[in-house]
mmCIF file of C-alpha atoms and ligand atoms in Angstrom:
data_model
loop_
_atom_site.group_PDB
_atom_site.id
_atom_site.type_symbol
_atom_site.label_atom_id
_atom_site.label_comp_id
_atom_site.label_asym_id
_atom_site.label_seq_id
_atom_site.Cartn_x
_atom_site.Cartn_y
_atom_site.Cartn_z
ATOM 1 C CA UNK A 13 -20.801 -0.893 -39.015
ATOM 2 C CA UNK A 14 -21.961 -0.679 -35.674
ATOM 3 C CA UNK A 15 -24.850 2.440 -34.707
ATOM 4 C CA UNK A 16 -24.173 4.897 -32.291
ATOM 5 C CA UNK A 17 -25.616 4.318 -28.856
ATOM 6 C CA UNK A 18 -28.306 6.132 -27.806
ATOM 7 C CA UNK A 19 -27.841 8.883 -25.571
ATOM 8 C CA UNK A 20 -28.489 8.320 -21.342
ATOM 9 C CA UNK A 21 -28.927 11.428 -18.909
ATOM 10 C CA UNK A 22 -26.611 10.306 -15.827
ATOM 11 C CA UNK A 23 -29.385 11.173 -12.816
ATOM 12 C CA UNK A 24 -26.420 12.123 -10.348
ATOM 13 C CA UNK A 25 -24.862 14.997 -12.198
ATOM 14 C CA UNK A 26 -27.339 15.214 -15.474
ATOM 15 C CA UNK A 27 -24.652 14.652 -17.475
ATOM 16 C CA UNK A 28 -25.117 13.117 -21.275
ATOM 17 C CA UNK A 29 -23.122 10.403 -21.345
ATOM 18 C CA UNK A 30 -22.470 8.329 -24.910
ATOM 19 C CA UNK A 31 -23.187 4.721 -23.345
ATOM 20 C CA UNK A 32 -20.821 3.018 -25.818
ATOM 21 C CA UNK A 33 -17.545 2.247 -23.097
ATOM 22 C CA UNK A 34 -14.355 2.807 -24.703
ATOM 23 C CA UNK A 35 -11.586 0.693 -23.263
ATOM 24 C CA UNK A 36 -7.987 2.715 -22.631
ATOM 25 C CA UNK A 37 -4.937 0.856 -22.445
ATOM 26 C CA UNK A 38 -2.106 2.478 -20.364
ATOM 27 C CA UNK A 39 1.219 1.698 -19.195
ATOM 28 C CA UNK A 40 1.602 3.147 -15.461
ATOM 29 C CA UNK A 41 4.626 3.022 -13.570
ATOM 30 C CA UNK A 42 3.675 0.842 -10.818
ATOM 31 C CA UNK A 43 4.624 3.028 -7.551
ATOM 32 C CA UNK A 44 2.180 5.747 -9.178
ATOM 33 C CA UNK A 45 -1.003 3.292 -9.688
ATOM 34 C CA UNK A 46 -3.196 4.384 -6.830
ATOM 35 C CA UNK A 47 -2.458 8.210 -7.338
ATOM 36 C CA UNK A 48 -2.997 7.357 -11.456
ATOM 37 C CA UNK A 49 -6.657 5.241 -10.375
ATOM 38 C CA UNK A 50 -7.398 8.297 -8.123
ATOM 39 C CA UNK A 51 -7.442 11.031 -10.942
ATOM 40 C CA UNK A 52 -8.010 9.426 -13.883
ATOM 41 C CA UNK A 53 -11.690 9.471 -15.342
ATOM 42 C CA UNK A 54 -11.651 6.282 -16.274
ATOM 43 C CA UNK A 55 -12.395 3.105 -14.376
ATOM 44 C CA UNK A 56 -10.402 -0.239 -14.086
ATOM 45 C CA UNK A 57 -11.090 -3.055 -15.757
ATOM 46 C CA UNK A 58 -8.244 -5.557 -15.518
ATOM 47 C CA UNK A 59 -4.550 -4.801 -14.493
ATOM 48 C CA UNK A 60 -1.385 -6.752 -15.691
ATOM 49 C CA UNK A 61 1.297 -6.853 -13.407
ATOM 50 C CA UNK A 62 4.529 -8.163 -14.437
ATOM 51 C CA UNK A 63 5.768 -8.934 -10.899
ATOM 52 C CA UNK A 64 4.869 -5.324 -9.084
ATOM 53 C CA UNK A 65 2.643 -5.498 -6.431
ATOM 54 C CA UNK A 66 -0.784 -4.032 -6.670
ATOM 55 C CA UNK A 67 -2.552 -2.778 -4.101
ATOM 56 C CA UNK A 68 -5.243 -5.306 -2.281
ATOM 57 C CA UNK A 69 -8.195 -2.302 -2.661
ATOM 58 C CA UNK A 70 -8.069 -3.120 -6.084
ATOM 59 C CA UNK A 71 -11.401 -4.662 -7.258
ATOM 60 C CA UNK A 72 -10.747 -5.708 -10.433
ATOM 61 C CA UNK A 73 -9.316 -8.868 -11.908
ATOM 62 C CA UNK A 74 -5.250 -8.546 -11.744
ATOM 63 C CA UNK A 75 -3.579 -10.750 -13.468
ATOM 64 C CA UNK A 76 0.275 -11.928 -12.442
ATOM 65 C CA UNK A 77 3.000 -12.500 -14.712
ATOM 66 C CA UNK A 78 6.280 -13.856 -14.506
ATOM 67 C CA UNK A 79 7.434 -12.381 -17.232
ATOM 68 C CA UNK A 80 10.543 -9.954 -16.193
ATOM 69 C CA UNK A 81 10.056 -6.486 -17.408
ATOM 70 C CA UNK A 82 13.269 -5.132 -19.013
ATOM 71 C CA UNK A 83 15.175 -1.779 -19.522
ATOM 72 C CA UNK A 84 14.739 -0.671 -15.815
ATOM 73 C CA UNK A 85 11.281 -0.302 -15.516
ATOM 74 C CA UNK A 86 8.587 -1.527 -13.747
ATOM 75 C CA UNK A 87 5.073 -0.513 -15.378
ATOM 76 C CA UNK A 88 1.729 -1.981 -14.780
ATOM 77 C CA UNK A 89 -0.588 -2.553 -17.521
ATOM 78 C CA UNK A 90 -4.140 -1.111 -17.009
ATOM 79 C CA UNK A 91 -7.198 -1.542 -18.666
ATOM 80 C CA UNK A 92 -9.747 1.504 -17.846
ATOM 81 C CA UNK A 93 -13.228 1.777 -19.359
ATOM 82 C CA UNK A 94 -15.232 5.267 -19.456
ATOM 83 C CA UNK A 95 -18.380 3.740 -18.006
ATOM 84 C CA UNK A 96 -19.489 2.403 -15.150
ATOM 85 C CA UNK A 97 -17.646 -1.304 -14.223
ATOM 86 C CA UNK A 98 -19.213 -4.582 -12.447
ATOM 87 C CA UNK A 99 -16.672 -7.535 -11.400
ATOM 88 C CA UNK A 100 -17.803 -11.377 -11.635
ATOM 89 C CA UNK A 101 -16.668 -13.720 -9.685
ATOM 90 C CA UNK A 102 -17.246 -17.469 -10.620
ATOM 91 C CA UNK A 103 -14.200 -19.860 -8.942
ATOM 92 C CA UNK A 104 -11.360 -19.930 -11.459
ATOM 93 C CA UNK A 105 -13.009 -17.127 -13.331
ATOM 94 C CA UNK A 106 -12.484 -13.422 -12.351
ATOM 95 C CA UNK A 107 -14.483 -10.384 -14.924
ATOM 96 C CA UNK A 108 -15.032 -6.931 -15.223
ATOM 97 C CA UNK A 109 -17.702 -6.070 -17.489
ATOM 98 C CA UNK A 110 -18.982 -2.017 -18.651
ATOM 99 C CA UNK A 111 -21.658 -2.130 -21.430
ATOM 100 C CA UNK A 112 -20.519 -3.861 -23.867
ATOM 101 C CA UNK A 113 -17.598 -5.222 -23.317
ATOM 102 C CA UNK A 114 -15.763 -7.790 -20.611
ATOM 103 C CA UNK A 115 -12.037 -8.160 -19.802
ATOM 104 C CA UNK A 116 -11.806 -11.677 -18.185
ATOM 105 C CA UNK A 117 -9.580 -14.066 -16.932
ATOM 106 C CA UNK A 118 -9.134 -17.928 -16.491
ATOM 107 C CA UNK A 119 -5.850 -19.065 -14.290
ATOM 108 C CA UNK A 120 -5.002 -22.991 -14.033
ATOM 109 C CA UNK A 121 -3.014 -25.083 -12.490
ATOM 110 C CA UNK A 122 -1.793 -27.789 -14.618
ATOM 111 C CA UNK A 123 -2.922 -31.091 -12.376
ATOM 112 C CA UNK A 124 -0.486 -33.787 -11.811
ATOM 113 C CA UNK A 125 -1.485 -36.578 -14.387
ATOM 114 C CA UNK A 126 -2.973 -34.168 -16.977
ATOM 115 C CA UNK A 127 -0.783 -33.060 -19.605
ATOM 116 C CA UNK A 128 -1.040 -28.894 -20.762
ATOM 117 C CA UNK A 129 -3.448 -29.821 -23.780
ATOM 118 C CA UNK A 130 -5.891 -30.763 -21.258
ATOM 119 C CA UNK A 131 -5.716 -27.887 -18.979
ATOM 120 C CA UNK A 132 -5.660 -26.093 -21.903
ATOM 121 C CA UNK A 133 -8.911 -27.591 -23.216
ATOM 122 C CA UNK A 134 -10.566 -27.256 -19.763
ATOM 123 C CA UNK A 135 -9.483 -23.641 -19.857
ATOM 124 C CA UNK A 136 -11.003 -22.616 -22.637
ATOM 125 C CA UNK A 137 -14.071 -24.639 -21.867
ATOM 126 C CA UNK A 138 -14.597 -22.930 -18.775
ATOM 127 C CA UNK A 139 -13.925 -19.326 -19.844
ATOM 128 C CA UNK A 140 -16.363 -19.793 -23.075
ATOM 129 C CA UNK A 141 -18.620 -21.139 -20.318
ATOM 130 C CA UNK A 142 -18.799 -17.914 -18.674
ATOM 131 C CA UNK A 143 -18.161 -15.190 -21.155
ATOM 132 C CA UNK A 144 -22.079 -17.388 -22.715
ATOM 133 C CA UNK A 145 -23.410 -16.884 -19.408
ATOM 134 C CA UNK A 146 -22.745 -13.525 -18.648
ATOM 135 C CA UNK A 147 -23.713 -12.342 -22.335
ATOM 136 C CA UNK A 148 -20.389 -11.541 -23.858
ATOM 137 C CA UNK A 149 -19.919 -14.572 -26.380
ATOM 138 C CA UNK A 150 -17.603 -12.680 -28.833
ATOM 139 C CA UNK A 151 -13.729 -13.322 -28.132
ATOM 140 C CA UNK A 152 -12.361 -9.860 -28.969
ATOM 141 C CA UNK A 153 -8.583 -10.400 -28.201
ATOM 142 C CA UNK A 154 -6.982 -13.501 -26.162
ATOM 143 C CA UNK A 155 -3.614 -13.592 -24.109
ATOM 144 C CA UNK A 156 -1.659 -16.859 -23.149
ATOM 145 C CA UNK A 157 0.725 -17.529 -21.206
ATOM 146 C CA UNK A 158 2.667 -20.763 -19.224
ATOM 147 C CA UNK A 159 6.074 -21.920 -18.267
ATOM 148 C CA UNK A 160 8.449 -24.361 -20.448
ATOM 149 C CA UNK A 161 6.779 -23.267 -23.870
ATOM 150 C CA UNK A 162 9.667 -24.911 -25.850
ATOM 151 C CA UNK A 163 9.902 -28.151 -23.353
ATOM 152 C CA UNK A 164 9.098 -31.581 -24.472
ATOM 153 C CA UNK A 165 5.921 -33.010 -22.719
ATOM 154 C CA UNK A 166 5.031 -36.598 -23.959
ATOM 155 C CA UNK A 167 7.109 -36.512 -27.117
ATOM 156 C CA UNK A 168 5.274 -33.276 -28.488
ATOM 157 C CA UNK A 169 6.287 -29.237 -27.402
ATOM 158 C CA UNK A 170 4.632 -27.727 -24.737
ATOM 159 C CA UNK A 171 3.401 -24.743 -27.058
ATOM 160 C CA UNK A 172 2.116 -27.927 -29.589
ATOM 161 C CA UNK A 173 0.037 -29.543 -26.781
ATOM 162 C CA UNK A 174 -1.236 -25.890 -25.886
ATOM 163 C CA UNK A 175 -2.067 -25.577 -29.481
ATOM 164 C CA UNK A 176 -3.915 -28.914 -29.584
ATOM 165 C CA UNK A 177 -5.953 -28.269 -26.586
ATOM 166 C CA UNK A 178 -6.929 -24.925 -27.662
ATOM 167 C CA UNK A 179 -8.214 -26.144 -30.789
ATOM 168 C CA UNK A 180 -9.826 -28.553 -29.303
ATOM 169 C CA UNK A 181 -12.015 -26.530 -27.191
ATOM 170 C CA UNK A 182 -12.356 -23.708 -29.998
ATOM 171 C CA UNK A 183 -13.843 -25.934 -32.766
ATOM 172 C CA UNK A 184 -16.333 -27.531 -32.005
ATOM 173 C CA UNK A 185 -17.567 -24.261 -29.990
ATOM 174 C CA UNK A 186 -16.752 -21.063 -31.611
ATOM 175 C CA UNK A 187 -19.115 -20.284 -34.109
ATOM 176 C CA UNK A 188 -17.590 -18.936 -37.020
ATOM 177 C CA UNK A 189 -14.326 -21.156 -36.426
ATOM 178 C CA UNK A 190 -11.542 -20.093 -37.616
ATOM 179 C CA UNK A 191 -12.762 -16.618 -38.987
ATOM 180 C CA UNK A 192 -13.988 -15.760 -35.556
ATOM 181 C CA UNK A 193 -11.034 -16.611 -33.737
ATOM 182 C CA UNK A 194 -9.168 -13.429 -31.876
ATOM 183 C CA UNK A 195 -6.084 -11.447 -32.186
ATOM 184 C CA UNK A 196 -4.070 -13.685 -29.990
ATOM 185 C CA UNK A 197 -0.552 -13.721 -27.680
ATOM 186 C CA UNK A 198 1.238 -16.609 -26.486
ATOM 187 C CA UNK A 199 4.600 -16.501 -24.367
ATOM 188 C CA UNK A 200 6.578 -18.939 -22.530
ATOM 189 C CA UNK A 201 6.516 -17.288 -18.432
ATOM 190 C CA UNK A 202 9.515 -18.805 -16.424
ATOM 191 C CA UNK A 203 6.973 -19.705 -13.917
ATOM 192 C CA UNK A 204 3.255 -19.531 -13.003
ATOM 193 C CA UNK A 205 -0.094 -21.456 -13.605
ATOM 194 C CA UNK A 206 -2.063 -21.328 -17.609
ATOM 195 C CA UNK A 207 -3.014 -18.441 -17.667
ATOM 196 C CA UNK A 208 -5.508 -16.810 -20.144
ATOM 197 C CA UNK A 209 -7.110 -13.453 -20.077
ATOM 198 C CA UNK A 210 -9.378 -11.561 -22.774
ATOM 199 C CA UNK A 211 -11.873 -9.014 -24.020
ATOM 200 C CA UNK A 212 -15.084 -10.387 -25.276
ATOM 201 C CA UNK A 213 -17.981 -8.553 -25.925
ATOM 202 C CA UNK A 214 -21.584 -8.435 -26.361
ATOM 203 C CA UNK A 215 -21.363 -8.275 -30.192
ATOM 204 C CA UNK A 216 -18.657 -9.302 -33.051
ATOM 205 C CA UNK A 217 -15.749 -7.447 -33.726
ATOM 206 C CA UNK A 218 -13.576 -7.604 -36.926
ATOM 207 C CA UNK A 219 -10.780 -9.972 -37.220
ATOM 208 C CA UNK A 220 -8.093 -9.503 -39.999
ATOM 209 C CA UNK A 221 -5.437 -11.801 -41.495
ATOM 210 C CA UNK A 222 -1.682 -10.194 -42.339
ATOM 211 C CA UNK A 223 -1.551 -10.072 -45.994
ATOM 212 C CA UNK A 224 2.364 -11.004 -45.759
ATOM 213 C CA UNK A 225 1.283 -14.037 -43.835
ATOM 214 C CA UNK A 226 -0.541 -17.235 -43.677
ATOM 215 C CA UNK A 227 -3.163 -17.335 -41.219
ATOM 216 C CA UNK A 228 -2.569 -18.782 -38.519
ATOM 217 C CA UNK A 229 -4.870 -21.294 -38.706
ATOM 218 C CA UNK A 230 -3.771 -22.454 -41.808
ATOM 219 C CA UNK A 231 -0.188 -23.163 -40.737
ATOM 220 C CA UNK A 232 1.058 -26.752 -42.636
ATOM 221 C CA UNK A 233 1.101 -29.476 -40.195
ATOM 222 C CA UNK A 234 4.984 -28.998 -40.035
ATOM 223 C CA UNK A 235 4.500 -26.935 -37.356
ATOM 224 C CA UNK A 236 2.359 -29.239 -35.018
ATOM 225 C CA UNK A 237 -0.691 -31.553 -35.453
ATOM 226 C CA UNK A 238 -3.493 -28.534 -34.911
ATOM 227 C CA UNK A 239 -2.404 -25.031 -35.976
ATOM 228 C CA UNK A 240 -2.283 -22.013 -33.824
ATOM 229 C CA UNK A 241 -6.294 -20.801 -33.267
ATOM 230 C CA UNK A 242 -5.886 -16.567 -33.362
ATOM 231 C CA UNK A 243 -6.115 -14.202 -36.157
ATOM 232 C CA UNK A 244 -3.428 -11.282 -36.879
ATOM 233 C CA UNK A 245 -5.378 -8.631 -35.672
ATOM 234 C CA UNK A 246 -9.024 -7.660 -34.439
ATOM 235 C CA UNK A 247 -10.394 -4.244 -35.408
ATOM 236 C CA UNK A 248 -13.051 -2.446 -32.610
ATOM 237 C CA UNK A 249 -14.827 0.450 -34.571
ATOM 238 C CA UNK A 250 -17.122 2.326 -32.120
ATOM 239 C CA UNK A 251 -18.466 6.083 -32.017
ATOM 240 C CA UNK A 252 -14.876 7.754 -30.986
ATOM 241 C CA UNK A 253 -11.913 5.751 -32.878
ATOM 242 C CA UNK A 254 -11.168 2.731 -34.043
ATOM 243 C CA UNK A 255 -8.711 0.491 -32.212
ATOM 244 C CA UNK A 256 -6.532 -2.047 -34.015
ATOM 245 C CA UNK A 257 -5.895 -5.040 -30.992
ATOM 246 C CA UNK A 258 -2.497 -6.337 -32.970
ATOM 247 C CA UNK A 259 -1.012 -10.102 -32.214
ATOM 248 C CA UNK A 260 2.077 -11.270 -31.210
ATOM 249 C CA UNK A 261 3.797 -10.402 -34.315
ATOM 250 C CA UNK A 262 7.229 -11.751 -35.188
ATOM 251 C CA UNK A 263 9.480 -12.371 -38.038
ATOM 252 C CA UNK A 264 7.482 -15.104 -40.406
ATOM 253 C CA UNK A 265 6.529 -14.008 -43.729
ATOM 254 C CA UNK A 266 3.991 -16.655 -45.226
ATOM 255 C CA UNK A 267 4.426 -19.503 -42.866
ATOM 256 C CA UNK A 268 8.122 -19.323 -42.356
ATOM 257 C CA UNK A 269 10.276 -17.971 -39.871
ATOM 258 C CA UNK A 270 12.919 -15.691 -41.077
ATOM 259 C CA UNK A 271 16.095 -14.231 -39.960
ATOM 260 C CA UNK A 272 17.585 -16.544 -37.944
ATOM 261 C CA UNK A 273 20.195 -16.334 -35.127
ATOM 262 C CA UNK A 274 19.547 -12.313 -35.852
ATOM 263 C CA UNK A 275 17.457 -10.425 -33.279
ATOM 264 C CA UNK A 276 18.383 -6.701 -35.526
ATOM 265 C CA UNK A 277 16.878 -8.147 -38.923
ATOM 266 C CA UNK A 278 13.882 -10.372 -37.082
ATOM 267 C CA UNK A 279 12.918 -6.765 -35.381
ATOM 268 C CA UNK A 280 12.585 -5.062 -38.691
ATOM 269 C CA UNK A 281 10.780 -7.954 -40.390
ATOM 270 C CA UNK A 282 8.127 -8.112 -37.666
ATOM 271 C CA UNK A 283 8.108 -3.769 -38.295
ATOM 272 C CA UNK A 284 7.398 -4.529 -41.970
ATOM 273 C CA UNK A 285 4.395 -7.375 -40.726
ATOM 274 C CA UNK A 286 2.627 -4.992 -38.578
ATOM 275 C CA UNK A 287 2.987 -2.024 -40.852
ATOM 276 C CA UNK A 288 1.213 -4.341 -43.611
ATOM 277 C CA UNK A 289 -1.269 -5.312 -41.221
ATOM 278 C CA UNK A 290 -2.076 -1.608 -40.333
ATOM 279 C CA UNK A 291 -2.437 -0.797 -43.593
ATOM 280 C CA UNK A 292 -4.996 -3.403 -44.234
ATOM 281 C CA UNK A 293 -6.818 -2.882 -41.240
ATOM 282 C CA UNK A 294 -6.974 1.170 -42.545
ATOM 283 C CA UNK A 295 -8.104 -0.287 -45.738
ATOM 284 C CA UNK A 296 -11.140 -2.169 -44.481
ATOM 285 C CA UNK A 297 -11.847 0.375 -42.274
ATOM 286 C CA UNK A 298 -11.941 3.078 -44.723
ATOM 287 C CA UNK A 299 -9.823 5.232 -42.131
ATOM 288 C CA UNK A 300 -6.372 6.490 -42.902
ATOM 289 C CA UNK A 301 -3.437 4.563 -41.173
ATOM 290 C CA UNK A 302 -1.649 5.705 -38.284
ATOM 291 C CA UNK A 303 1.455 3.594 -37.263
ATOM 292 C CA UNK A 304 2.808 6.624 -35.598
ATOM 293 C CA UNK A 305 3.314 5.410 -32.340
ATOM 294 C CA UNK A 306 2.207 8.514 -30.146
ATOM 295 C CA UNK A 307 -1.325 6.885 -30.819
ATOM 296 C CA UNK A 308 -0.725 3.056 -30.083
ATOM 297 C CA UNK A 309 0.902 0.998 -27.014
ATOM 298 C CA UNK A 310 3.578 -2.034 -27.620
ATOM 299 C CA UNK A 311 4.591 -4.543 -25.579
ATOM 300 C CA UNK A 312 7.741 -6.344 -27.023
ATOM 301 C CA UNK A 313 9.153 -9.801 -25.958
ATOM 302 C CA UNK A 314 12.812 -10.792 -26.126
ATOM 303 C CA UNK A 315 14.355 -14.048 -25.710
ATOM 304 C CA UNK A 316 17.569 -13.450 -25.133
ATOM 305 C CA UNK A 317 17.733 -10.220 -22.671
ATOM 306 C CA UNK A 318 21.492 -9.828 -24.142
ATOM 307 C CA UNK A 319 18.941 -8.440 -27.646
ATOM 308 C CA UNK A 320 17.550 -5.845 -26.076
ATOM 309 C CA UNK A 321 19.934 -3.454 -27.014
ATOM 310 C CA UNK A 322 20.085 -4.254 -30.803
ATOM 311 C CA UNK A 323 15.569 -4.710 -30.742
ATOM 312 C CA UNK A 324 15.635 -1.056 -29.262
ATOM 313 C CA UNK A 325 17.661 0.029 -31.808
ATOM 314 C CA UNK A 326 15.724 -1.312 -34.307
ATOM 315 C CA UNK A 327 12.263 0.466 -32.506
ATOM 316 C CA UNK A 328 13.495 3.383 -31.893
ATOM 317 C CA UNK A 329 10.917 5.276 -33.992
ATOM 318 C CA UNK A 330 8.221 4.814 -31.402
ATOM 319 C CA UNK A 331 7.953 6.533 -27.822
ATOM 320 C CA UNK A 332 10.086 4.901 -25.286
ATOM 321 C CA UNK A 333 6.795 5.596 -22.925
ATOM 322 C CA UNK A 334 4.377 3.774 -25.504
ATOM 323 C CA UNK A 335 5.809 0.653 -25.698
ATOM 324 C CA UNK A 336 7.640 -1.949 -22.548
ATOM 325 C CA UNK A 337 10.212 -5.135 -23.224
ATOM 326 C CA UNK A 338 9.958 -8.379 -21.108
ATOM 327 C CA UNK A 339 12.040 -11.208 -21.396
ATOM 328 C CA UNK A 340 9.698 -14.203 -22.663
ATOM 329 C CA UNK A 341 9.770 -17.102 -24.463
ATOM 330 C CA UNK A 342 8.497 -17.929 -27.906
ATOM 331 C CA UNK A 343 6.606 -20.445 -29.616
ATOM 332 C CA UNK A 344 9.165 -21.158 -32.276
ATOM 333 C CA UNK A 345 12.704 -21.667 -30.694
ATOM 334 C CA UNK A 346 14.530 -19.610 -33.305
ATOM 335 C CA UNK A 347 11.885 -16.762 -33.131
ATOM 336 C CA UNK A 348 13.970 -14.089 -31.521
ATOM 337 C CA UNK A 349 11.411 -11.171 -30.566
ATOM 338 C CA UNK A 350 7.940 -10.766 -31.092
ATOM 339 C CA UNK A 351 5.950 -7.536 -30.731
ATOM 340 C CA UNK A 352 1.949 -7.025 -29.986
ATOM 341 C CA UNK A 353 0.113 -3.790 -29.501
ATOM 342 C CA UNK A 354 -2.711 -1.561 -29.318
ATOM 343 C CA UNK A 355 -2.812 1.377 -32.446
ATOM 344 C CA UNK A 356 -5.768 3.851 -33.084
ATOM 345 C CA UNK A 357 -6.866 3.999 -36.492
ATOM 346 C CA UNK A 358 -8.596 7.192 -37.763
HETATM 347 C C1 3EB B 416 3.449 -16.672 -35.237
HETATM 348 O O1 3EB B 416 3.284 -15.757 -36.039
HETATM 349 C C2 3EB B 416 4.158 -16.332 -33.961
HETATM 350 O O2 3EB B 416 -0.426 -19.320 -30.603
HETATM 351 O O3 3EB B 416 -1.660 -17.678 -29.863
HETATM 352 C C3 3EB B 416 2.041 -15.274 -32.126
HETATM 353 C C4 3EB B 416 0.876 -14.872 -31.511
HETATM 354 C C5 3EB B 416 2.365 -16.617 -32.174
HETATM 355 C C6 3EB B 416 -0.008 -15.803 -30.955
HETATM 356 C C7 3EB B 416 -0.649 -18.122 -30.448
HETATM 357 C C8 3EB B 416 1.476 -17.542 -31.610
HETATM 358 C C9 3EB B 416 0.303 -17.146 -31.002
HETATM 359 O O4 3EB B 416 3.057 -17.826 -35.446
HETATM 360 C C10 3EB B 416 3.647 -17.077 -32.799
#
């Protein structure tokens, strides 16, 4: 377990600040982000738009999705730390780093004559590249996303040559590969450049398997010729709470996908997955678990936007403010719904 950081006297105001920076993860309803900015406490990091504009005084990296938000809304994503933020800007790479931690991203275009397992590769190249030289080698928690996830390129699936490339890069590279690999997210956009984004930090965190599932990485070759490089979950224990970073999580138990052709049974499946996985991570970290949602954040992908009905059914235990819907696609084509999130585990 990690210490406690020492104690620093702020010269300005002689306040004792903890110099650990949590990072906060809130969903803010985009016409209310500069008035949210201007009184919160915290200070941006990285903000996820999934279409909404956000406003050009905003210094950190943003990050563009098209990924349509569902159920009326439109809510940005926004990643606040507690201490004091610096951005980094190195061509394709944009970062925000406070203490200890870095939220980072890495956008590409896919070049005519390369396929997506090369731009993948280069990607990942380039962001390790940078995460080294800035002194935050630890992936902590990795997003994906590109267009045409389920579309053929060169007689393999898009999401298969993304898979190859990312290997690729992660290998040979990552030390600790696979047990080092990330909590991990990767949806089909209709639109858009690769993009990647993550939190690394200065140190390791914890990364967990599911105990209803395989891991990952150790998917049979059935379902392409490298397996998907990102763990079920990554656990950040500091001085105030313990956060759970949860993957995409969907309805496969072992390696197999279950449920198919219904959205209703997939979305209780993937409940059961993440409640065993929150029960594990409360287990290793000796703290007792806490799936009840007024403490986490969920972000929920749909296929089909005709589900969204049935998958909100099925979720209706947690807050309707804690957790948003997009319509995305998925890396298996008869995976349905897949949900990823942020809990606190105390
Ligand atoms: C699964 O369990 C669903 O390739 O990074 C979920 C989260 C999935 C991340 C990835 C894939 C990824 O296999 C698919």
């Amino acid at each position: 377990m990690r210490q406690h950081h020492a104690l620093r006297i702020q010269r300005s105001n002689q306040r004792v600040l903890d110099a650990a920076p949590h990072l906060r993860v809130d969903y803010v309803e985009s016409t209310n982000l500069s008035h949210w900015l201007a009184t919160s406490a915290t200070l941006p990091m990285a903000i996820v738009s999934f279409g909404s504009p956000v406003p050009a005084s905003v210094s950190c990296p943003v990050i563009t999705l098209d990924l349509p938000q569902l159920g009326n809304r439109s809510d940005l994503e926004v990643w606040t730390s507690d201490q004091p933020v610096t951005v980094h800007r190195r061509n394709e790479f944009f970062a925000a780093t406070s203490g200890e931690m870095l939220a980072g991203t890495v956008q590409l275009e896919e070049e005519p004559g390369e396929g997506l397992r090369e731009t993948t590769e280069r990607a990942y190249r380039r962001l390790l590249h940078h995460i080294q030289e800035l002194g935050y080698p630890y992936l902590w928690r990795v997003w994906n996303f590109f267009p045409g996830i389920n579309e053929d390129e060169q007689g393999l699936e898009r999401y298969r040559q993304f898979c190859v490339g990312r290997y690729q890069a992660l290998a040979g590279t990552l030390q600790g590969f696979p047990g080092s690999l990330p909590a991990g997210t990767a949806v089909g956009t209709r639109s858009g450049p690769l993009q990647l984004y993550v939190l690394a930090g200065t140190h390791p965190a914890v990364h967990l398997g599911n105990p209803r599932q395989v891991h990952a990485y150790e998917y049979p070759e059935h379902y392409g010729p490298r397996s998907p490089s990102f763990a079920r979950a990554t656990l950040l224990q500091s001085d105030l709470h313990t956060q759970l970073f949860i993957s995409g999580t969907a309805s496969v138990v072992g390696h197999a996908s279950r449920h198919i052709d219904r959205p209703g049974e997939q979305t209780q499946e993937t409940m059961s997955n993440l409640r065993a996985l929150i029960g594990h991570a409360a287990d290793i970290s000796g703290a007792v678990p806490n799936l009840q949602p007024s403490r986490g954040t969920f972000k929920v992908y749909v296929r089909q936007p005709e589900h969204l009905g049935i998958i909100q059914q099925a979720l209706s235990a947690i807050a309707p403010s804690r957790i948003l819907y997009f319509q995305g696609d998925l890396c298996r084509r008869e995976l349905l719904v897949e949900i990823e999130g942020v809990v606190i585990v105390e």
